[in-house]
C-alpha positions as CSV (number, residue, x, y, z in Angstrom):
1,M,0.0,0.0,0.0
2,P,1.3,3.5,-0.8
3,A,2.4,5.6,2.1
4,A,-0.2,7.5,4.1
5,R,-0.6,11.2,3.1
6,L,-0.8,14.2,5.4
7,L,-1.9,17.4,3.7
8,D,-1.3,20.8,5.4
9,L,-4.5,22.8,5.1
10,T,-3.5,25.8,7.2
11,R,-3.8,28.2,4.3
12,S,-7.3,27.0,3.3
13,L,-8.5,27.4,6.9
14,R,-7.1,30.9,7.2
15,R,-8.6,32.0,3.8
16,T,-12.1,30.5,4.2
17,G,-14.7,32.8,2.8
18,R,-12.2,34.8,0.6
19,V,-11.9,34.7,-3.2
20,C,-9.6,31.8,-4.2
21,T,-6.1,32.7,-5.4
22,G,-4.1,30.4,-7.6
23,V,-2.3,29.1,-4.5
24,D,-5.6,28.4,-2.8
25,R,-6.8,26.4,-5.7
26,V,-3.7,24.2,-5.7
27,E,-4.2,23.3,-2.0
28,R,-7.8,22.4,-2.7
29,A,-6.8,20.3,-5.8
30,Y,-4.5,18.3,-3.5
31,L,-7.3,17.9,-1.0
32,D,-9.7,16.7,-3.8
33,R,-7.1,14.2,-5.1
34,F,-6.2,12.8,-1.7
35,L,-10.0,12.2,-1.0
36,Q,-10.4,10.6,-4.4
37,D,-7.6,8.1,-3.8
38,R,-9.6,5.9,-1.3
39,D,-7.0,3.2,-1.2
40,V,-4.4,5.5,0.3
41,P,-4.8,6.7,3.9
42,A,-5.4,10.4,4.0
43,F,-5.0,12.9,6.8
44,G,-4.9,16.7,7.2
45,V,-3.3,19.0,9.6
46,V,-4.1,22.7,10.4
47,R,-2.4,25.2,12.6
48,T,-4.8,27.3,14.7
49,P,-4.2,30.1,17.2
50,F,-4.3,27.5,19.9
51,G,-2.2,24.6,18.5
52,Y,-2.9,21.9,15.8
53,L,-5.8,19.8,14.6
54,L,-5.4,16.5,12.9
55,L,-8.2,15.3,10.5
56,D,-8.8,11.8,9.2
57,R,-10.5,11.1,5.9
58,D,-14.0,11.9,7.3
59,G,-12.7,15.1,8.7
60,L,-11.1,16.1,5.4
61,A,-14.4,15.5,3.6
62,A,-16.2,17.7,6.1
63,F,-13.6,20.4,5.8
64,R,-14.0,20.3,2.0
65,S,-17.7,20.7,2.4
66,R,-17.1,23.8,4.5
67,L,-14.8,25.2,1.8
68,N,-17.6,24.5,-0.8
69,G,-20.2,26.1,1.4
70,S,-22.2,22.9,1.5
71,L,-21.8,22.2,5.3
72,A,-24.5,23.4,7.6
73,V,-23.5,26.2,9.9
74,G,-22.9,24.9,13.4
75,R,-22.5,26.5,16.8
76,V,-19.3,28.5,17.2
77,G,-17.4,27.4,20.3
78,A,-16.0,29.5,23.1
79,F,-12.4,29.0,22.0
80,A,-13.2,30.1,18.4
81,R,-14.9,33.2,19.8
82,M,-11.7,34.2,21.5
83,A,-10.0,34.8,18.2
84,L,-11.8,38.1,17.6
85,R,-9.5,39.3,14.9
86,Q,-10.5,36.6,12.5
87,K,-13.6,36.9,10.3
88,Q,-16.8,34.8,10.8
89,P,-16.1,32.3,8.0
90,Q,-12.7,31.6,9.3
91,V,-14.0,31.2,12.9
92,Q,-16.8,28.9,11.7
93,A,-14.3,26.8,9.6
94,R,-12.0,26.4,12.6
95,T,-15.0,25.4,14.8
96,D,-16.0,22.8,12.2
97,A,-12.4,21.5,12.0
98,R,-12.2,21.1,15.8
99,R,-15.6,19.3,15.8
100,H,-14.4,16.8,13.2
101,A,-10.8,16.5,14.3
102,L,-9.3,13.0,15.0
103,A,-7.0,14.7,17.5
104,R,-5.9,18.1,18.7
105,C,-2.8,19.3,20.6
106,L,-1.1,22.4,21.9
107,P,2.0,23.4,19.9
108,G,4.4,21.4,22.0
109,G,2.4,18.2,21.5
110,L,2.5,18.1,17.6
111,A,5.2,15.5,17.2
112,R,3.6,13.2,19.8
113,M,0.2,13.6,18.1
114,L,1.6,12.6,14.7
115,R,3.5,9.6,16.1
116,K,0.4,8.4,17.8
117,H,-2.1,8.6,14.9
118,L,-0.2,8.4,11.6
119,P,1.4,5.1,10.3
120,P,5.2,5.1,9.9
121,D,6.8,6.6,6.8
122,F,3.9,8.9,5.9
123,D,4.3,11.7,3.3
124,Y,3.6,15.3,4.5
125,Y,2.6,17.7,1.7
126,N,2.7,21.4,2.1
127,T,1.4,23.2,-1.1
128,G,0.3,26.6,0.3
129,H,3.4,28.5,1.4
130,S,1.9,28.5,4.9
131,N,2.9,26.8,8.2
132,L,6.5,26.2,6.9
133,S,7.7,26.3,10.4
134,E,10.6,24.7,12.2
135,R,8.1,23.0,14.6
136,M,6.1,21.5,11.8
137,F,9.1,20.2,9.9
138,T,10.9,18.7,12.9
139,S,7.7,17.1,14.2
140,V,7.1,15.4,10.9
141,T,10.7,14.1,10.8
142,S,10.5,12.9,14.4
143,A,7.3,11.0,13.5
144,S,9.2,9.3,10.6
145,G,7.5,11.3,7.9
146,S,8.9,12.6,4.6
147,I,8.5,16.3,3.7
148,H,7.3,17.4,0.3
149,V,6.9,21.1,-0.3
150,L,5.4,22.8,-3.4
151,I,7.1,26.1,-4.2
152,H,5.1,28.5,-6.3
153,D,7.7,31.2,-6.8
154,V,10.6,33.0,-5.1
155,I,9.5,36.4,-6.2
156,P,9.8,38.0,-2.8
157,I,13.5,37.1,-2.9
158,D,14.1,37.9,-6.6
159,H,12.0,41.1,-6.6
160,P,11.7,42.4,-3.1
161,D,10.6,45.9,-4.4
162,F,7.3,44.4,-5.4
163,Q,6.4,43.1,-2.0
164,R,4.4,44.3,1.0
165,P,6.7,46.1,3.5
166,G,8.0,43.6,6.0
167,T,7.2,40.4,4.0
168,T,10.5,39.7,2.2
169,L,12.6,38.6,5.2
170,P,9.9,36.2,6.6
171,F,9.5,34.6,3.2
172,R,13.3,34.2,2.9
173,D,13.2,32.5,6.4
174,K,10.5,30.2,5.2
175,M,12.5,29.1,2.1
176,K,15.6,28.6,4.3
177,R,13.6,26.2,6.4
178,V,12.4,24.4,3.3
179,Q,15.9,24.1,2.1
180,D,17.0,22.7,5.5
181,H,14.3,20.2,5.9
182,A,12.5,19.2,2.7
183,D,13.0,15.7,1.3
184,R,11.6,16.8,-2.0
185,I,10.5,20.1,-3.6
186,I,7.7,20.2,-6.2
187,Y,8.0,23.1,-8.6
188,N,5.2,24.5,-10.7
189,S,7.5,25.4,-13.5
190,A,11.1,24.8,-14.7
191,D,11.6,28.6,-14.4
192,T,10.6,28.5,-10.7
193,R,12.9,25.5,-10.1
194,K,15.8,27.4,-11.7
195,R,15.3,30.5,-9.6
196,A,14.7,28.7,-6.3
197,E,17.6,26.3,-6.7
198,A,19.9,29.3,-7.5
199,V,18.9,30.8,-4.2
200,M,19.3,27.5,-2.3
201,Q,22.7,26.9,-4.0
202,E,23.9,30.1,-2.3
203,W,22.8,28.7,1.1
204,G,24.3,25.2,0.6
205,R,22.0,22.2,0.3
206,V,19.7,21.8,-2.7
207,P,16.9,19.3,-2.0
208,E,15.7,16.8,-4.6
209,G,13.3,18.5,-6.9
210,I,10.7,17.8,-9.6
211,V,8.8,20.0,-12.0
212,S,5.1,19.4,-12.6
213,H,2.9,22.0,-14.2
214,L,-0.2,22.8,-12.3
215,G,-3.6,21.8,-13.6
216,A,-6.0,24.4,-15.0
217,I,-9.7,23.8,-15.2
218,R,-11.5,25.8,-18.0
219,P,-13.5,28.5,-16.3
220,V,-17.3,28.5,-16.9
221,P,-18.7,31.9,-18.1
222,V,-22.0,33.0,-16.4
223,K,-23.3,36.1,-18.1
224,S,-26.2,36.4,-15.7
225,E,-23.7,37.2,-12.9
226,L,-22.3,40.2,-14.7
227,P,-22.8,43.6,-13.0
228,D,-25.2,46.1,-14.7
229,G,-23.6,47.8,-17.7
230,L,-21.3,45.0,-18.6
231,P,-20.0,43.9,-21.0
232,P,-19.4,47.0,-23.0
233,A,-21.1,47.3,-26.4
234,R,-17.9,47.7,-28.3
235,P,-14.7,45.6,-28.4
236,Y,-13.0,45.8,-25.1
237,F,-9.9,44.5,-23.3
238,V,-9.4,42.9,-19.8
239,T,-6.6,42.5,-17.4
240,V,-7.0,40.1,-14.5
241,G,-5.1,40.2,-11.2
242,T,-4.7,41.9,-7.9
243,I,-3.8,45.5,-8.3
244,E,-0.2,45.4,-7.0
245,P,3.1,46.7,-8.4
246,R,4.2,43.4,-9.8
247,K,1.2,43.2,-12.1
248,N,2.2,46.4,-13.7
249,H,-1.2,48.1,-14.1
250,A,0.7,51.5,-14.4
251,F,1.9,50.3,-17.8
252,L,-1.6,49.7,-19.1
253,L,-2.8,53.1,-17.8
254,D,0.1,54.7,-19.7
255,I,-0.9,52.8,-22.8
256,W,-4.6,53.9,-22.6
257,A,-3.4,57.5,-22.0
258,R,-1.6,57.2,-25.3
259,L,-4.7,55.8,-27.0
260,G,-6.7,58.8,-26.0
261,P,-10.5,59.4,-25.4
262,N,-11.5,57.1,-28.3
263,A,-9.6,54.1,-26.8
264,P,-11.4,50.8,-26.5
265,P,-12.8,50.0,-23.0
266,L,-10.2,48.5,-20.6
267,L,-11.7,46.5,-17.7
268,I,-9.3,46.2,-14.7
269,C,-10.6,43.0,-13.0
270,G,-9.2,42.6,-9.6
271,N,-9.1,43.9,-6.1
272,R,-6.7,46.5,-4.8
273,G,-3.6,45.1,-3.2
274,W,-0.7,46.8,-1.5
275,N,2.2,49.3,-2.0
276,N,0.6,50.8,-5.0
277,D,-0.7,54.3,-4.0
278,A,0.3,56.0,-7.2
279,V,-1.8,53.6,-9.3
280,F,-4.7,53.8,-6.8
281,T,-4.7,57.6,-7.2
282,R,-4.8,57.3,-11.0
283,L,-7.7,54.9,-10.8
284,D,-9.5,57.2,-8.4
285,D,-9.0,60.1,-10.8
286,L,-10.4,58.3,-13.8
287,P,-13.4,60.0,-15.4
288,P,-16.6,58.0,-14.9
289,D,-17.4,58.1,-18.6
290,G,-13.8,57.2,-19.7
291,P,-12.7,54.0,-21.3
292,V,-10.9,52.5,-18.3
293,K,-13.0,50.9,-15.6
294,E,-12.0,49.2,-12.3
295,V,-14.2,46.1,-11.8
296,P,-13.5,44.4,-8.4
297,N,-15.2,41.6,-6.6
298,L,-16.4,39.7,-9.6
299,S,-17.7,36.1,-9.2
300,D,-15.7,33.4,-11.0
301,G,-18.5,33.1,-13.5
302,A,-18.8,36.8,-14.2
303,L,-15.0,37.1,-14.6
304,A,-15.0,34.2,-17.1
305,A,-17.8,35.9,-19.0
306,L,-15.9,39.1,-19.3
307,V,-12.7,37.4,-20.4
308,A,-14.5,35.2,-22.9
309,G,-16.2,38.1,-24.5
310,S,-13.2,40.4,-24.7
311,A,-11.0,41.3,-27.7
312,G,-8.0,40.3,-25.7
313,S,-6.6,39.7,-22.2
314,L,-3.5,41.8,-21.3
315,F,-0.8,40.6,-18.9
316,P,2.1,43.0,-18.6
317,S,3.3,41.4,-15.3
318,H,6.9,42.0,-14.3
319,A,7.3,38.5,-12.7
320,E,5.3,35.3,-12.3
321,G,5.7,31.8,-10.9
322,F,3.1,30.2,-13.1
323,G,0.5,32.5,-14.6
324,F,-3.1,31.2,-14.3
325,P,-4.9,34.3,-15.8
326,P,-3.3,34.1,-19.3
327,L,-3.7,30.3,-19.3
328,E,-7.4,30.5,-18.4
329,A,-8.0,33.2,-21.0
330,L,-6.6,30.9,-23.7
331,Q,-8.8,28.1,-22.4
332,L,-11.8,30.4,-23.1
333,G,-10.6,31.1,-26.6
334,T,-9.4,34.6,-25.8
335,R,-6.3,36.1,-27.2
336,V,-3.5,36.9,-24.7
337,L,-0.9,39.6,-24.9
338,C,1.8,39.1,-22.3
339,N,5.1,40.5,-21.2
340,D,7.9,38.3,-22.5
341,L,8.5,36.3,-19.4
342,T,10.4,32.9,-19.6
343,V,7.8,31.2,-17.4
344,L,4.9,32.3,-19.6
345,R,6.6,31.0,-22.7
346,E,7.1,27.7,-20.8
347,I,3.4,27.4,-19.8
348,I,1.5,28.8,-22.8
349,G,4.1,28.6,-25.5
350,A,3.1,29.7,-29.0
351,H,-0.5,30.1,-28.0
352,G,0.2,33.5,-26.5
353,T,1.4,36.7,-28.1
354,F,4.5,38.1,-26.4
355,A,5.8,41.6,-26.3
356,P,8.4,43.0,-23.8
357,V,7.0,45.9,-21.8
358,S,10.0,47.9,-22.9
359,D,8.4,47.9,-26.4
360,V,5.5,50.2,-25.9
361,E,4.9,50.7,-29.6
362,L,4.4,47.0,-30.1
363,W,1.8,46.9,-27.4
364,L,0.0,49.8,-28.9
365,K,0.1,48.3,-32.4
366,T,-1.2,44.9,-31.2
367,I,-4.0,46.4,-29.1
368,Q,-5.2,48.6,-32.0
369,S,-5.0,45.6,-34.4
370,W,-7.0,43.4,-32.1
371,E,-9.7,46.1,-31.5
372,N,-10.4,46.0,-35.2
373,T,-10.0,42.2,-35.8
374,P,-12.4,39.7,-34.3
375,P,-10.7,36.8,-32.6
376,N,-10.7,33.4,-34.2
377,T,-12.9,31.4,-31.8
378,S,-12.9,28.1,-33.7
379,N,-12.3,25.0,-31.5
380,E,-8.9,24.5,-33.1
381,T,-7.6,27.6,-31.5
382,V,-8.6,26.8,-27.9
383,F,-5.7,25.9,-25.6
384,A,-6.4,22.9,-23.3
385,G,-3.5,23.7,-21.0
386,P,-1.9,21.4,-18.4
387,N,-4.2,19.2,-16.3
388,W,-4.3,17.9,-12.8
389,E,-4.2,14.3,-13.8
390,D,-0.8,14.7,-15.4
391,H,0.4,16.8,-12.5
392,F,-0.4,14.0,-10.0
393,K,1.0,11.3,-12.2
394,T,4.3,13.1,-11.9
395,V,4.1,14.0,-8.2
396,L,2.6,10.8,-6.8
397,S,4.1,8.2,-9.2
398,L,7.5,9.0,-7.8
399,R,6.5,8.1,-4.3
């Protein structure tokens, strides 16, 4: 029988009730797969403000139902109410996890709990860049487990200027602990592996690594979920992603300023992030009847509908670890214009159109051409993209 699997779900617990990011979806894909493989013992661990919870297969299924919103709301316990800083969905999810837990412990009891309840030689998977702590790693090792960590990117180390203040050093410390303790690192792209291993080479040990592209599930457009007034009546463009410096929204605002008042509509689909006051000011100063619109808080179905109906999806990002938005746009049959990043060429290849952001004229020319040229939406042009089945064949077949 394959080794038992222990999935760290700390990130999913903390982000319950929030819009899923790409990293969130990866952790949930692992949860789905481990529940699907019924011949392999499956467990989950979550870190809470009070210690750790251990879930068995039934607990994992209940946790997944909570993430899906299909679990009935239960009574919030006294311990959960003590964590007043957390929002109600997170408090409720933690209460449910406690209710369905196989075991629980204070921080100092983690290793003992794992030794008691998990079979020897289990595999611990951390896919969410969360709970990468010394205690977690040493506890797994002392319980005879192997440590497998999925690294999504090392952008905070490569590009510290794009990060929230105070986040670069903690991220570096996390990666140093991964370098010290991981038995195997799973990389979402060859580009991420190259960058991460270059960092670790400077520190000394480079753990065993494999590359396995993440799966992408074609989004489902739901036009009925679109806000009033959308989509625009004329050909329009979209850009998808949190409004943060790395995503380079300032570049698109400059492009649209060059295009002038008769420019096609540009829909900026994403919530405001951090460290981007100059761009926020420009967005606040946009004329209400101008071509550029900020469209936050869209449902997945509404976002897919806007992307699918657009003349093109624009992605001038300075750096990526994988790049779900351009991949998903291509799955919807939408043209994609990207900054010329190595990782995007790896993931979407010749299906995308690439232009370095240093070549403003090429961006202008492409946007103007696409505005006046309907996309070819025949089935032959739709990009399937990588899938989860192939990802797990690589990750799990080597165990």
